PDB file of C-alpha atoms in Angstrom:
ATOM      1  CA  MET A   1     -34.280  80.165-163.539  1.00 67.00           C
ATOM      2  CA  LEU A   2     -32.828  80.180-167.069  1.00 69.00           C
ATOM      3  CA  VAL A   3     -33.381  83.929-167.212  1.00 80.00           C
ATOM      4  CA  SER A   4     -33.238  85.077-163.574  1.00 85.00           C
ATOM      5  CA  LEU A   5     -29.886  83.535-162.665  1.00 92.00           C
ATOM      6  CA  PRO A   6     -27.758  84.933-165.506  1.00 93.00           C
ATOM      7  CA  GLN A   7     -29.647  88.222-165.432  1.00 93.00           C
ATOM      8  CA  SER A   8     -29.006  88.682-161.700  1.00 94.00           C
ATOM      9  CA  TYR A   9     -25.338  87.756-162.065  1.00 96.00           C
ATOM     10  CA  LEU A  10     -24.781  90.166-164.950  1.00 96.00           C
ATOM     11  CA  ILE A  11     -26.630  93.007-163.204  1.00 96.00           C
ATOM     12  CA  ILE A  12     -24.422  92.537-160.140  1.00 97.00           C
ATOM     13  CA  ILE A  13     -21.051  92.330-161.896  1.00 97.00           C
ATOM     14  CA  LEU A  14     -21.832  95.134-164.344  1.00 97.00           C
ATOM     15  CA  GLY A  15     -23.187  97.394-161.597  1.00 96.00           C
ATOM     16  CA  PHE A  16     -20.177  96.761-159.381  1.00 96.00           C
ATOM     17  CA  ALA A  17     -17.817  97.432-162.297  1.00 96.00           C
ATOM     18  CA  LEU A  18     -19.625 100.682-163.137  1.00 96.00           C
ATOM     19  CA  CYS A  19     -19.262 101.811-159.528  1.00 94.00           C
ATOM     20  CA  GLY A  20     -15.619 100.831-159.189  1.00 92.00           C
ATOM     21  CA  LEU A  21     -16.368  98.144-156.625  1.00 93.00           C
ATOM     22  CA  SER A  22     -15.074  94.620-156.723  1.00 92.00           C
ATOM     23  CA  ILE A  23     -16.925  91.426-155.994  1.00 95.00           C
ATOM     24  CA  SER A  24     -15.591  87.940-156.495  1.00 96.00           C
ATOM     25  CA  VAL A  25     -17.208  85.673-159.050  1.00 96.00           C
ATOM     26  CA  SER A  26     -18.238  83.240-156.324  1.00 96.00           C
ATOM     27  CA  LYS A  27     -19.926  85.942-154.216  1.00 97.00           C
ATOM     28  CA  ALA A  28     -21.703  87.447-157.220  1.00 96.00           C
ATOM     29  CA  LEU A  29     -22.855  83.986-158.248  1.00 96.00           C
ATOM     30  CA  LEU A  30     -24.077  83.223-154.722  1.00 96.00           C
ATOM     31  CA  VAL A  31     -26.117  86.439-154.657  1.00 96.00           C
ATOM     32  CA  ALA A  32     -27.471  85.641-158.134  1.00 95.00           C
ATOM     33  CA  VAL A  33     -28.565  82.164-157.006  1.00 95.00           C
ATOM     34  CA  VAL A  34     -30.335  83.635-153.974  1.00 94.00           C
ATOM     35  CA  ASP A  35     -31.988  86.254-156.206  1.00 91.00           C
ATOM     36  CA  ALA A  36     -33.047  83.642-158.749  1.00 90.00           C
ATOM     37  CA  LEU A  37     -34.570  81.395-156.076  1.00 91.00           C
ATOM     38  CA  PHE A  38     -36.508  84.279-154.545  1.00 88.00           C
ATOM     39  CA  SER A  39     -37.517  85.412-158.029  1.00 83.00           C
ATOM     40  CA  HIS A  40     -38.874  81.963-158.839  1.00 82.00           C
ATOM     41  CA  PHE A  41     -41.092  82.020-155.757  1.00 83.00           C
ATOM     42  CA  ILE A  42     -42.166  85.647-156.111  1.00 81.00           C
ATOM     43  CA  HIS A  43     -43.323  85.014-159.698  1.00 75.00           C
ATOM     44  CA  GLN A  44     -45.879  82.518-158.347  1.00 78.00           C
ATOM     45  CA  TYR A  45     -47.987  85.415-157.053  1.00 77.00           C
ATOM     46  CA  PRO A  46     -49.834  88.118-158.982  1.00 77.00           C
ATOM     47  CA  LEU A  47     -48.021  91.293-157.974  1.00 74.00           C
ATOM     48  CA  TRP A  48     -48.124  94.899-159.068  1.00 77.00           C
ATOM     49  CA  PHE A  49     -45.901  95.966-161.904  1.00 73.00           C
ATOM     50  CA  GLY A  50     -42.396  96.786-160.664  1.00 77.00           C
ATOM     51  CA  PHE A  51     -42.637  94.840-157.404  1.00 83.00           C
ATOM     52  CA  HIS A  52     -40.366  92.078-158.717  1.00 82.00           C
ATOM     53  CA  THR A  53     -37.646  94.635-159.525  1.00 84.00           C
ATOM     54  CA  LEU A  54     -37.984  96.300-156.134  1.00 89.00           C
ATOM     55  CA  PHE A  55     -37.724  92.907-154.470  1.00 89.00           C
ATOM     56  CA  PHE A  56     -34.674  91.986-156.581  1.00 88.00           C
ATOM     57  CA  VAL A  57     -32.891  95.216-155.667  1.00 92.00           C
ATOM     58  CA  THR A  58     -33.638  94.784-151.957  1.00 94.00           C
ATOM     59  CA  VAL A  59     -32.459  91.152-151.829  1.00 94.00           C
ATOM     60  CA  SER A  60     -29.371  91.927-153.931  1.00 95.00           C
ATOM     61  CA  VAL A  61     -28.352  94.908-151.829  1.00 96.00           C
ATOM     62  CA  ALA A  62     -28.794  92.979-148.576  1.00 95.00           C
ATOM     63  CA  ALA A  63     -26.908  89.917-149.810  1.00 95.00           C
ATOM     64  CA  CYS A  64     -24.080  91.958-151.348  1.00 96.00           C
ATOM     65  CA  TYR A  65     -23.755  93.989-148.162  1.00 96.00           C
ATOM     66  CA  ILE A  66     -23.506  90.860-146.035  1.00 95.00           C
ATOM     67  CA  LEU A  67     -20.952  89.254-148.356  1.00 95.00           C
ATOM     68  CA  THR A  68     -18.742  92.225-149.280  1.00 93.00           C
ATOM     69  CA  ARG A  69     -19.121  94.791-146.497  1.00 85.00           C
ATOM     70  CA  HIS A  70     -18.776  97.618-148.993  1.00 91.00           C
ATOM     71  CA  GLY A  71     -20.739 100.688-147.929  1.00 92.00           C
ATOM     72  CA  LEU A  72     -24.492 100.235-148.130  1.00 95.00           C
ATOM     73  CA  LEU A  73     -24.996 103.310-150.345  1.00 94.00           C
ATOM     74  CA  LYS A  74     -22.234 102.177-152.696  1.00 95.00           C
ATOM     75  CA  ILE A  75     -23.830  98.761-153.038  1.00 96.00           C
ATOM     76  CA  MET A  76     -27.240 100.345-153.626  1.00 96.00           C
ATOM     77  CA  ALA A  77     -25.737 102.516-156.358  1.00 96.00           C
ATOM     78  CA  ALA A  78     -24.068  99.499-157.962  1.00 96.00           C
ATOM     79  CA  ILE A  79     -27.186  97.325-157.968  1.00 97.00           C
ATOM     80  CA  LEU A  80     -29.330 100.201-159.237  1.00 96.00           C
ATOM     81  CA  ALA A  81     -26.791 100.991-161.985  1.00 96.00           C
ATOM     82  CA  GLY A  82     -26.838  97.385-163.194  1.00 96.00           C
ATOM     83  CA  THR A  83     -30.622  97.271-162.967  1.00 95.00           C
ATOM     84  CA  ILE A  84     -30.987 100.483-164.959  1.00 96.00           C
ATOM     85  CA  VAL A  85     -28.711  99.149-167.714  1.00 96.00           C
ATOM     86  CA  ALA A  86     -30.734  95.922-167.882  1.00 94.00           C
ATOM     87  CA  ALA A  87     -34.032  97.836-167.926  1.00 93.00           C
ATOM     88  CA  ALA A  88     -32.807 100.161-170.673  1.00 94.00           C
ATOM     89  CA  LEU A  89     -31.714  97.217-172.790  1.00 94.00           C
ATOM     90  CA  GLN A  90     -35.035  95.462-172.241  1.00 90.00           C
ATOM     91  CA  SER A  91     -36.991  98.562-173.186  1.00 91.00           C
ATOM     92  CA  VAL A  92     -35.266  98.509-176.566  1.00 91.00           C
ATOM     93  CA  TYR A  93     -34.939  94.863-177.546  1.00 88.00           C
ATOM     94  CA  VAL A  94     -38.108  93.322-176.033  1.00 88.00           C
ATOM     95  CA  PRO A  95     -40.524  95.310-178.237  1.00 91.00           C
ATOM     96  CA  LEU A  96     -38.306  94.533-181.223  1.00 90.00           C
ATOM     97  CA  SER A  97     -38.335  90.841-180.289  1.00 88.00           C
ATOM     98  CA  PHE A  98     -42.131  90.772-180.084  1.00 88.00           C
ATOM     99  CA  THR A  99     -42.398  92.497-183.443  1.00 90.00           C
ATOM    100  CA  ALA A 100     -39.877  90.174-185.084  1.00 88.00           C
ATOM    101  CA  SER A 101     -41.503  87.034-183.658  1.00 85.00           C
ATOM    102  CA  HIS A 102     -45.079  88.220-184.331  1.00 88.00           C
ATOM    103  CA  THR A 103     -45.996  87.583-180.696  1.00 88.00           C
ATOM    104  CA  THR A 104     -47.213  89.604-177.736  1.00 87.00           C
ATOM    105  CA  VAL A 105     -46.760  89.476-173.985  1.00 85.00           C
ATOM    106  CA  MET A 106     -50.031  87.523-173.860  1.00 87.00           C
ATOM    107  CA  ASP A 107     -48.303  84.636-175.681  1.00 86.00           C
ATOM    108  CA  LEU A 108     -45.696  84.160-172.926  1.00 82.00           C
ATOM    109  CA  PRO A 109     -47.752  81.995-170.510  1.00 80.00           C
ATOM    110  CA  SER A 110     -48.554  79.473-173.251  1.00 86.00           C
ATOM    111  CA  ARG A 111     -44.989  79.517-174.664  1.00 85.00           C
ATOM    112  CA  PRO A 112     -42.491  79.648-171.773  1.00 81.00           C
ATOM    113  CA  TRP A 113     -39.584  78.940-174.130  1.00 84.00           C
ATOM    114  CA  LEU A 114     -40.333  82.315-175.715  1.00 85.00           C
ATOM    115  CA  VAL A 115     -39.251  84.064-172.487  1.00 81.00           C
ATOM    116  CA  VAL A 116     -35.804  82.458-172.776  1.00 83.00           C
ATOM    117  CA  LEU A 117     -35.584  83.175-176.509  1.00 86.00           C
ATOM    118  CA  ILE A 118     -36.500  86.835-176.074  1.00 86.00           C
ATOM    119  CA  TYR A 119     -33.966  87.152-173.228  1.00 86.00           C
ATOM    120  CA  ILE A 120     -30.946  86.001-175.290  1.00 88.00           C
ATOM    121  CA  PRO A 121     -29.837  89.472-176.553  1.00 89.00           C
ATOM    122  CA  GLU A 122     -29.619  90.927-173.032  1.00 89.00           C
ATOM    123  CA  PRO A 123     -26.794  88.765-171.639  1.00 93.00           C
ATOM    124  CA  ILE A 124     -24.826  89.102-174.842  1.00 94.00           C
ATOM    125  CA  ILE A 125     -25.024  92.898-174.726  1.00 94.00           C
ATOM    126  CA  MET A 126     -24.368  93.015-170.966  1.00 95.00           C
ATOM    127  CA  VAL A 127     -21.255  90.839-171.287  1.00 96.00           C
ATOM    128  CA  ILE A 128     -19.968  93.141-174.029  1.00 97.00           C
ATOM    129  CA  LEU A 129     -20.719  96.199-171.877  1.00 96.00           C
ATOM    130  CA  TYR A 130     -18.994  94.602-168.879  1.00 96.00           C
ATOM    131  CA  HIS A 131     -15.843  93.940-170.887  1.00 96.00           C
ATOM    132  CA  LEU A 132     -15.865  97.472-172.288  1.00 97.00           C
ATOM    133  CA  VAL A 133     -16.304  98.951-168.801  1.00 95.00           C
ATOM    134  CA  LYS A 134     -13.405  96.860-167.485  1.00 94.00           C
ATOM    135  CA  LYS A 135     -11.185  97.452-170.534  1.00 95.00           C
ATOM    136  CA  TYR A 136     -11.579 101.220-170.582  1.00 94.00           C
ATOM    137  CA  GLY A 137     -11.987 101.700-166.820  1.00 90.00           C
ATOM    138  CA  PHE A 138     -15.310 103.507-167.204  1.00 90.00           C
ATOM    139  CA  GLN A 139     -16.906 104.222-163.829  1.00 90.00           C
ATOM    140  CA  ILE A 140     -19.854 106.312-162.758  1.00 90.00           C
ATOM    141  CA  MET A 141     -18.417 106.480-159.227  1.00 82.00           C
ATOM    142  CA  ASN A 142     -14.832 106.769-158.098  1.00 75.00           C
ATOM    143  CA  ASN A 143     -14.329 104.055-155.483  1.00 69.00           C
ATOM    144  CA  LYS A 144     -11.201 102.281-154.467  1.00 62.00           C
ATOM    145  CA  ALA A 145     -11.481  98.732-155.827  1.00 48.00           C
ATOM    146  CA  GLU A 146     -11.000  96.254-153.013  1.00 50.00           C
ATOM    147  CA  THR A 147     -11.465  92.495-153.015  1.00 48.00           C
ATOM    148  CA  TYR A 148     -13.225  90.847-150.103  1.00 44.00           C
TER     149      TYR A 148
END
């Protein structure tokens, strides 16, 4: 929960900002809580690589659609944009974190605090990216920003 909740929230708000869509803090937080709860339960089962991400995207898109009523394709684009940014960041800093800490992915089950420690750079970078996107009005899609 210490990783899933903030990660889901940041993926949602950054993705929506990149796509020129608005979502209130309370709605984004509600979707993030739902995602984090489902994530907690889905991690209890041994699943194929990538299934967790697919599940996250599906739950996020459905919940955001229900709460905002933006177009389904626009919401899908927003969630996927945020997810791609998070995945790109992870592909860079996670290997560096393992190297710096002299650990491997095999150490994670015996040291759950390491998951939280390795995650710390991602929210910092995503918050910075979010503020830059908002400050400079960078969008990958041109949508009219509406608040619901």
